[in-house]
Coordinates of C-alpha atoms and ligand atoms in Angstrom, one line a residue:
X1 CA 96.1 136.5 86.7
X2 CA 98.7 133.9 87.8
X3 CA 98.1 130.2 87.4
X4 CA 97.9 129.6 91.2
X5 CA 95.1 132.1 91.5
X6 CA 93.0 130.8 88.7
X7 CA 89.6 129.2 89.4
X8 CA 90.2 126.4 86.8
X9 CA 93.4 125.4 88.5
X10 CA 91.8 125.3 92.0
X11 CA 88.9 123.2 90.8
X12 CA 91.2 120.7 89.3
X13 CA 93.3 120.6 92.4
X14 CA 90.2 120.0 94.5
X15 CA 89.1 117.1 92.3
X16 CA 92.6 115.6 92.6
X17 CA 92.4 115.7 96.3
X18 CA 89.0 114.1 96.4
X19 CA 90.3 111.3 94.3
X20 CA 93.2 110.8 96.7
X21 CA 91.0 110.9 99.7
X22 CA 88.8 108.1 98.5
X23 CA 91.8 105.8 98.1
X24 CA 91.4 102.2 99.0
X25 CA 93.9 99.4 99.6
X26 CA 94.5 96.6 97.1
X27 CA 95.5 93.0 97.2
X28 CA 98.5 92.0 95.2
X29 CA 96.3 90.4 92.6
X30 CA 94.1 93.5 92.3
X31 CA 97.2 95.6 91.9
X32 CA 98.4 93.4 89.1
X33 CA 95.1 93.6 87.3
X34 CA 94.9 97.3 87.8
X35 CA 98.4 97.7 86.3
X36 CA 96.9 96.8 82.9
X37 CA 93.9 99.0 83.5
X38 CA 96.1 101.9 84.4
X39 CA 98.1 101.5 81.3
X40 CA 95.1 101.4 79.1
X41 CA 93.6 104.4 80.9
X42 CA 96.8 106.3 80.5
X43 CA 96.9 105.5 76.8
X44 CA 93.5 107.0 76.4
X45 CA 94.6 110.0 78.4
X46 CA 97.6 110.5 76.3
X47 CA 95.5 110.3 73.1
X48 CA 93.0 112.8 74.5
X49 CA 95.5 115.2 76.1
X50 CA 97.9 117.4 74.0
X51 CA 101.5 116.9 74.9
X52 CA 103.0 119.6 77.1
X53 CA 105.3 120.9 74.3
X54 CA 102.3 121.6 72.2
X55 CA 100.5 123.7 74.8
X56 CA 103.2 125.3 76.9
X57 CA 103.1 128.9 75.7
X58 CA 106.8 129.7 76.6
X59 CA 108.1 126.5 74.9
X60 CA 111.4 127.2 73.2
X61 CA 112.2 124.3 70.8
X62 CA 115.7 125.7 70.3
X63 CA 117.0 125.4 73.8
X64 CA 119.1 122.3 74.5
X65 CA 118.1 119.7 77.1
X66 CA 121.2 120.4 79.2
X67 CA 120.5 124.1 79.3
X68 CA 116.9 123.6 80.4
X69 CA 118.0 121.0 82.9
X70 CA 120.5 123.3 84.4
X71 CA 117.9 126.0 84.8
X72 CA 115.5 123.5 86.3
X73 CA 118.1 122.2 88.8
X74 CA 118.8 118.7 87.7
X75 CA 121.2 116.8 85.4
X76 CA 120.2 115.2 82.1
X77 CA 122.5 112.4 81.0
X78 CA 123.1 109.6 78.5
X79 CA 124.9 106.3 78.4
X80 CA 127.7 106.6 75.8
X81 CA 129.8 104.0 74.1
X82 CA 133.4 104.7 73.1
X83 CA 133.0 103.1 69.7
X84 CA 130.3 105.6 68.9
X85 CA 132.1 108.6 70.4
X86 CA 135.2 107.8 68.3
X87 CA 133.5 107.0 65.1
X88 CA 134.7 109.8 62.8
X89 CA 132.1 108.9 60.1
X90 CA 129.3 109.6 62.6
X91 CA 130.2 113.0 64.1
X92 CA 126.6 113.6 65.1
X93 CA 126.9 111.1 67.9
X94 CA 129.6 112.9 69.9
X95 CA 128.2 116.4 68.9
X96 CA 124.7 115.4 70.2
X97 CA 126.0 113.9 73.3
X98 CA 128.1 117.0 74.2
X99 CA 125.5 119.6 73.2
X100 CA 122.4 118.0 74.7
X101 CA 123.6 116.2 77.8
X102 CA 125.6 117.2 80.9
X103 CA 126.1 113.8 82.5
X104 CA 127.6 110.8 80.9
X105 CA 127.9 107.1 81.9
X106 CA 129.8 104.5 80.0
X107 CA 127.4 101.9 78.7
X108 CA 130.0 99.1 79.1
X109 CA 133.5 100.6 79.4
X110 CA 133.8 100.9 83.1
X111 CA 132.4 97.5 83.9
X112 CA 134.5 94.8 85.5
X113 CA 135.5 92.9 82.3
X114 CA 136.6 96.2 80.7
X115 CA 138.6 97.5 83.6
X116 CA 140.2 94.3 85.0
X117 CA 140.1 91.8 82.1
X118 CA 142.8 89.7 83.7
X119 CA 143.5 89.5 87.4
X120 CA 145.2 92.6 88.8
X121 CA 145.7 94.0 85.3
X122 CA 143.7 97.3 85.1
X123 CA 142.8 99.0 81.8
X124 CA 140.8 102.1 82.5
X125 CA 141.5 104.0 79.3
X126 CA 138.1 103.3 77.5
X127 CA 136.3 104.2 80.7
X128 CA 138.3 107.4 80.8
X129 CA 137.3 108.3 77.3
X130 CA 133.7 108.6 78.4
X131 CA 134.5 110.4 81.6
X132 CA 136.9 112.8 80.0
X133 CA 134.7 113.6 77.0
X134 CA 131.8 114.8 79.1
X135 CA 134.0 116.6 81.5
X136 CA 135.7 118.4 78.6
X137 CA 132.2 119.4 77.4
X138 CA 131.6 121.0 80.8
X139 CA 129.5 118.1 82.1
X140 CA 129.9 115.4 84.7
X141 CA 130.2 111.6 84.8
X142 CA 128.9 108.7 86.7
X143 CA 130.7 105.4 87.1
X144 CA 128.9 102.1 86.3
X145 CA 129.7 99.7 88.1
X146 CA 131.8 97.7 90.6
X147 CA 129.9 94.7 91.7
X148 CA 127.3 93.0 89.4
X149 CA 126.5 89.5 88.2
X150 CA 126.9 90.7 84.6
X151 CA 129.9 91.8 82.5
X152 CA 132.4 89.9 84.6
X153 CA 135.6 88.3 83.2
X154 CA 135.9 84.6 83.2
X155 CA 138.8 84.6 85.6
X156 CA 136.4 85.5 88.4
X157 CA 134.9 82.0 88.1
X158 CA 137.7 79.5 88.5
X159 CA 137.1 75.9 89.3
X160 CA 137.4 75.3 92.2
X161 CA 136.1 78.8 93.1
X162 CA 138.2 81.3 95.1
X163 CA 137.8 81.2 98.8
X164 CA 135.4 83.8 100.2
X165 CA 138.3 85.7 101.7
X166 CA 140.2 85.8 98.4
X167 CA 137.1 86.9 96.6
X168 CA 136.6 89.8 99.0
X169 CA 140.2 90.9 98.6
X170 CA 139.7 90.8 94.8
X171 CA 136.6 93.0 95.0
X172 CA 138.3 95.4 97.4
X173 CA 141.3 95.7 95.2
X174 CA 139.2 96.3 92.1
X175 CA 137.3 99.1 93.8
X176 CA 140.5 100.6 95.2
X177 CA 142.1 100.6 91.7
X178 CA 139.2 101.7 89.5
X179 CA 137.8 104.1 92.1
X180 CA 141.2 105.5 92.7
X181 CA 141.8 106.1 89.0
X182 CA 138.7 108.3 88.8
X183 CA 138.8 109.8 92.3
X184 CA 137.4 113.4 92.1
X185 CA 136.4 112.9 88.5
X186 CA 133.0 111.3 88.8
X187 CA 129.9 112.6 90.7
X188 CA 128.1 109.3 91.2
X189 CA 129.2 105.6 91.3
X190 CA 127.0 102.5 91.0
X191 CA 128.9 100.5 93.6
X192 CA 126.4 97.7 93.4
X193 CA 124.3 96.9 90.4
X194 CA 121.0 94.9 90.4
X195 CA 121.4 93.2 93.8
X196 CA 117.7 93.0 94.8
X197 CA 115.4 90.1 94.7
X198 CA 112.4 90.5 92.4
X199 CA 110.0 88.8 94.9
X200 CA 109.1 89.3 98.5
X201 CA 109.6 85.8 100.0
X202 CA 113.1 85.0 101.2
X203 CA 115.2 83.5 98.3
X204 CA 115.8 79.8 99.1
X205 CA 119.3 80.0 97.7
X206 CA 120.3 82.9 100.0
X207 CA 117.7 82.8 102.7
X208 CA 117.6 86.6 102.4
X209 CA 114.5 88.7 102.1
X210 CA 116.2 91.4 100.1
X211 CA 119.0 90.0 98.0
X212 CA 119.2 87.6 95.1
X213 CA 122.3 85.5 94.3
X214 CA 124.9 87.6 92.5
X215 CA 127.8 85.3 91.5
X216 CA 130.6 85.4 92.2
X217 CA 130.0 88.0 95.0
X218 CA 126.9 86.9 96.8
X219 CA 126.2 84.8 98.9
X220 CA 129.9 84.0 99.0
X221 CA 130.6 87.4 100.7
X222 CA 127.6 87.8 103.0
X223 CA 128.2 91.5 103.7
X224 CA 129.3 92.4 100.2
X225 CA 127.1 95.5 100.0
X226 CA 128.4 97.4 103.0
X227 CA 132.0 96.1 102.4
X228 CA 131.9 97.3 98.8
X229 CA 130.5 100.7 99.8
X230 CA 133.3 101.1 102.4
X231 CA 135.9 100.2 99.8
X232 CA 134.3 102.8 97.4
X233 CA 134.3 105.5 100.1
X234 CA 138.0 104.8 100.8
X235 CA 138.8 104.9 97.0
X236 CA 136.9 108.1 96.3
X237 CA 135.1 109.9 99.1
X238 CA 133.6 112.5 96.9
X239 CA 131.6 110.4 94.4
X240 CA 128.1 109.6 95.7
X241 CA 127.7 105.9 96.4
X242 CA 124.7 104.4 94.7
X243 CA 122.9 101.0 94.5
X244 CA 121.3 100.7 91.1
X245 CA 118.5 98.4 90.2
X246 CA 115.6 97.8 87.8
X247 CA 111.9 97.2 88.4
X248 CA 111.9 99.2 91.6
X249 CA 110.6 102.5 90.3
X250 CA 107.0 102.6 91.5
X251 CA 105.4 101.4 94.7
X252 CA 105.6 97.6 94.5
X253 CA 107.1 94.6 96.2
X254 CA 110.6 95.3 94.8
X255 CA 110.7 99.0 95.6
X256 CA 109.6 98.1 99.1
X257 CA 112.5 95.7 99.4
X258 CA 114.9 98.4 98.2
X259 CA 113.3 100.9 100.6
X260 CA 113.4 98.6 103.6
X261 CA 116.9 97.4 102.9
X262 CA 118.1 101.0 102.5
X263 CA 116.4 102.1 105.7
X264 CA 118.3 99.3 107.6
X265 CA 121.6 100.2 106.0
X266 CA 121.2 103.9 106.6
X267 CA 120.4 103.2 110.3
X268 CA 123.3 100.8 110.8
X269 CA 125.9 102.7 108.9
X270 CA 124.9 106.4 108.4
X271 CA 126.4 108.0 105.3
X272 CA 127.7 104.8 103.7
X273 CA 124.9 104.4 101.1
X274 CA 124.1 107.7 99.5
X275 CA 121.8 107.1 96.5
X276 CA 119.4 104.7 94.8
X277 CA 119.4 104.4 91.0
X278 CA 116.1 103.7 89.4
X279 CA 117.0 102.3 86.0
X280 CA 113.6 102.9 84.3
X281 CA 113.8 100.4 81.4
X282 CA 110.1 100.7 80.6
X283 CA 107.7 100.0 77.8
X284 CA 104.9 101.9 76.0
X285 CA 102.8 98.8 76.9
X286 CA 103.9 98.7 80.6
X287 CA 105.2 101.6 82.5
X288 CA 105.1 102.8 86.1
X289 CA 102.6 105.3 87.5
X290 CA 104.4 108.6 87.8
X291 CA 102.7 109.5 91.0
X292 CA 104.0 106.2 92.5
X293 CA 107.5 107.0 91.1
X294 CA 107.4 110.4 92.7
X295 CA 106.2 108.9 96.0
X296 CA 109.0 106.3 95.9
X297 CA 111.6 109.0 95.3
X298 CA 110.2 111.0 98.2
X299 CA 110.3 108.2 100.7
X300 CA 113.9 107.3 99.7
X301 CA 114.7 111.0 100.1
X302 CA 113.3 110.9 103.6
X303 CA 116.0 108.4 104.5
X304 CA 118.5 111.0 103.5
X305 CA 119.3 109.4 100.2
X306 CA 119.5 110.9 96.7
X307 CA 117.9 109.2 93.8
X308 CA 118.6 109.3 90.1
X309 CA 116.9 107.8 87.1
X310 CA 119.9 106.0 85.7
X311 CA 119.1 104.1 82.5
X312 CA 115.8 105.3 81.1
X313 CA 114.5 104.0 77.8
X314 CA 110.9 103.4 76.6
X315 CA 110.5 100.4 74.4
X316 CA 108.0 100.8 71.6
X317 CA 107.3 97.4 70.0
X318 CA 106.2 97.8 66.4
X319 CA 103.9 99.0 65.0
X320 CA 105.0 102.2 66.7
X321 CA 103.2 105.0 65.0
X322 CA 102.5 108.6 66.0
X323 CA 100.0 107.7 68.8
X324 CA 102.4 105.3 70.5
X325 CA 105.3 107.8 70.1
X326 CA 103.1 110.4 71.8
X327 CA 102.5 108.0 74.7
X328 CA 106.2 107.4 74.8
X329 CA 106.7 111.2 75.0
X330 CA 104.2 111.4 77.9
X331 CA 106.0 108.6 79.8
X332 CA 109.3 110.3 79.4
X333 CA 107.8 113.7 80.4
X334 CA 106.1 112.2 83.5
X335 CA 109.3 110.6 84.8
X336 CA 111.3 113.8 84.4
X337 CA 108.5 115.6 86.1
X338 CA 108.5 113.1 89.0
X339 CA 112.2 113.8 89.4
X340 CA 111.7 117.6 89.3
X341 CA 109.0 117.3 91.9
X342 CA 111.5 115.8 94.3
X343 CA 113.8 118.7 94.3
X344 CA 116.9 118.2 96.4
X345 CA 116.4 114.4 96.3
X346 CA 116.4 113.5 92.6
X347 CA 119.7 114.4 90.9
X348 CA 118.7 113.8 87.3
X349 CA 117.6 111.6 84.5
X350 CA 119.9 109.5 82.3
X351 CA 118.8 107.8 79.1
X352 CA 120.4 104.5 78.2
X353 CA 121.8 105.8 74.9
X354 CA 121.4 108.8 72.7
X355 CA 119.9 107.7 69.4
X356 CA 117.5 104.9 68.4
X357 CA 120.3 103.8 66.0
X358 CA 122.2 102.3 69.0
X359 CA 120.4 100.7 71.8
X360 CA 120.8 97.4 73.7
X361 CA 117.1 96.8 72.7
X362 CA 118.1 96.0 69.1
X363 CA 119.2 92.6 70.6
X364 CA 117.3 92.1 73.8
X365 CA 114.2 89.8 73.4
X366 CA 114.0 91.1 69.8
X367 CA 114.4 88.1 67.5
X368 CA 113.5 90.1 64.3
X369 CA 116.0 92.9 65.2
X370 CA 113.3 95.6 65.0
X371 CA 113.7 99.2 65.9
X372 CA 112.1 99.7 69.3
X373 CA 112.6 103.5 69.1
X374 CA 113.3 103.7 72.8
X375 CA 115.3 107.0 73.0
X376 CA 115.0 110.7 72.6
X377 CA 116.6 110.9 69.1
X378 CA 115.6 108.8 66.2
X379 CA 118.0 106.8 64.0
X380 CA 118.9 110.0 62.1
X381 CA 119.3 112.0 65.2
X382 CA 116.0 113.7 64.6
X383 CA 114.4 115.1 67.8
X384 CA 111.4 112.9 68.7
X385 CA 108.2 113.9 70.5
X386 CA 109.8 112.5 73.6
X387 CA 112.7 114.9 73.2
X388 CA 110.4 117.9 73.0
X389 CA 108.3 116.7 75.8
X390 CA 111.3 116.3 78.1
X391 CA 112.4 119.8 77.0
X392 CA 109.0 121.3 77.8
X393 CA 108.8 119.7 81.2
X394 CA 112.3 121.0 82.0
X395 CA 111.4 124.5 80.8
X396 CA 108.1 124.5 82.8
X397 CA 110.1 123.5 85.9
X398 CA 112.6 126.2 85.3
X399 CA 109.8 128.7 85.0
X400 CA 108.3 127.5 88.2
X401 CA 111.7 127.7 89.9
X402 CA 112.0 131.3 88.9
X403 CA 108.4 132.1 90.0
X404 CA 107.7 133.7 93.4
X405 CA 107.9 131.3 96.3
X406 CA 104.3 132.0 97.5
X407 CA 102.9 130.8 94.2
X408 CA 105.1 127.7 94.1
X409 CA 104.1 126.7 97.6
X410 CA 100.4 126.5 96.6
X411 CA 100.7 124.2 93.7
X412 CA 103.7 122.0 93.8
X413 CA 102.4 119.2 96.0
X414 CA 101.1 116.5 95.4
X415 CA 100.5 117.1 91.7
X416 CA 102.5 119.5 89.7
X417 CA 100.7 122.4 88.3
X418 CA 101.8 121.5 84.8
X419 CA 100.3 118.0 85.0
X420 CA 96.9 119.2 86.2
X421 CA 96.8 122.2 84.0
X422 CA 97.3 120.1 81.0
X423 CA 95.0 117.3 82.0
X424 CA 91.3 117.6 81.6
X425 CA 89.9 115.6 84.5
X426 CA 88.5 112.8 82.3
X427 CA 91.7 112.5 80.3
X428 CA 94.3 112.8 83.0
X429 CA 93.8 109.3 84.2
X430 CA 97.5 108.8 85.0
X431 CA 97.5 111.8 87.2
X432 CA 94.2 112.1 89.0
X433 CA 92.5 108.7 89.5
X434 CA 95.9 107.1 90.0
X435 CA 95.5 108.1 93.6
X436 CA 92.7 105.7 94.0
X437 CA 94.6 102.7 92.8
X438 CA 97.4 101.6 95.1
X439 CA 97.9 103.4 98.3
X440 CA 98.6 100.1 100.1
X441 CA 101.5 97.9 99.2
X442 CA 100.5 94.4 98.5
X443 CA 102.6 92.5 101.0
X444 CA 103.7 92.4 104.6
X445 CA 106.3 95.0 103.8
X446 CA 103.6 97.6 103.6
X447 CA 104.7 101.1 104.4
X448 CA 102.1 103.4 105.9
X449 CA 104.1 106.5 105.0
X450 CA 103.0 106.2 101.4
X451 CA 99.3 106.4 102.3
X452 CA 100.1 109.4 104.5
X453 CA 101.9 111.1 101.7
X454 CA 99.1 110.6 99.3
X455 CA 96.4 111.9 101.5
X456 CA 98.3 114.9 102.8
X457 CA 96.7 118.1 101.6
X458 CA 98.9 120.9 100.3
X459 CA 99.8 123.6 102.8
Ligands
G3I1 O1 132.4 94.3 72.4 C1 132.1 92.9 72.3 C2 132.6 92.4 71.0 O2 134.0 92.6 70.9 C3 132.2 91.0 70.9 O3 132.6 90.5 69.6 C4 130.7 90.8 71.0 C5 130.3 89.3 70.9 O4 129.4 89.0 71.9 O5 130.4 91.3 72.3 C6 130.7 92.7 72.4 O6 130.3 93.0 73.7 C7 128.9 93.2 74.0 C8 128.8 94.5 74.7 O7 127.5 94.7 75.1 C9 129.2 95.7 73.8 O8 128.3 95.7 72.7 C10 128.5 92.1 74.9 O9 128.5 90.8 74.3 C11 127.1 92.4 75.5 O10 126.7 91.4 76.5 C12 127.1 93.7 76.1 O11 125.8 94.0 76.5 C13 125.6 95.1 77.4 C14 125.0 94.5 78.7 O12 124.7 95.6 79.6 C15 125.9 93.5 79.5 O13 127.0 94.2 80.0 C16 124.8 96.2 76.8 O14 125.5 96.8 75.7 C17 124.4 97.2 77.8 O15 123.5 98.1 77.3 C18 123.8 96.6 79.0 O16 123.5 97.6 80.0 C19 122.8 97.1 81.2 C20 123.4 97.9 82.3 O17 124.8 97.7 82.4 C21 122.7 97.4 83.6 N1 121.3 97.5 83.5 C22 120.6 96.9 82.4 C23 121.3 97.4 81.1 C24 120.7 96.8 79.8 O18 120.8 95.4 79.8

């Protein structure tokens, strides 16, 4: 008997829909309080529920991530640093990168200070190393990034400052030169990085509901986003033009800013913006609800945009034992599943590094320089539970993809069969009762579509 015909599955699906139908709206404060409650509930669920790779009967621990991802129809990527790729005493780094991933992004080497360290002097060789390495391994590359407040060379901030017109010319020249150097070689480009405000009220410095100050570019160049996107299109029409940001993964104030801004830009200039990057720097102690992540991806997809998870890592503050690494695995698996459930919209999932040995989190808000174990491979390149969970989720999706269409139509929406099948009702708190928590966005930038998506029964 197939899964979609089983009684157990149908009962679980019914319970899920009842939960969704009893949904209620929340104030901002309530939503914040529930965030903690959801995290605790999910921890309990993770402890109670076996991970997918332990229960999926066709799990193949020997397949690589990139092979399973290709069969599932998405890309799986990693941020790579040239210093690690070229370190002859650590051959496992480049071998793991090439064998397990089919998408690369340079962690730092394509940023402004690396590619234009002095004005009009372009050095793209280190950026090329990352792009070429993955392309030589049969994969693809994404470019990160053109306009950001970080990783800029000092010459961009002279005193007195450049005139706004000069600054615009500098940005357009940078994009033309770097974009031109990689034209046809990269599949996605973060044209703008981290532009969005973290709060809903207009920022007093910019008087803008959506954007935060991003020196030197904004507010000096008021239309810097469409202008940079136009320059990127001229430099390389084939690479998908992304805006990439953090903290906008689930259904909250910031993701609504991103959504509403994108909706306006898509209406004003169709085809200019093509994708939204969800960075996904999350934490075992605070992570987004996967149902909200999936709903967020879906609504962006309805604007005609692609989405990608662009910088995923899951910080695990010590003590980080087996229980917390299991929760970390679940968080990774849930995000990959959210991507897979947005087929045709979500292009893939990129982790911000390969091994726990090298992560920006060794230094970020980490005064004792502890191992936060945020990635899929441990410091000795051992495969972690998170690795196996991602692999299992990809393999389950590949299996569903190969299944007859009639069966897929019954169980794909709104909860994946894999999630429900592996989640006893009491334990699957992240999946089932999540529907009762936050169908209403907490500000005036409420979007009714989300509620509709939640309550919609499967066909
Ligand atoms: O390479 C130089 C070295 O020569 C110098 O001696 C040393 C002294 O500070 O700095 C080294 O550069 C550092 C660089 O990482 C390479 O390790 C920079 O200081 C440091 O600021 C830089 O941090 C990077 C950060 O972005 C700023 O560009 C992190 O590695 C990188 O992981 C991080 O990535 C960002 C994404 O681009 C955007 N989203 C958030 C993400 C994490 O912060």
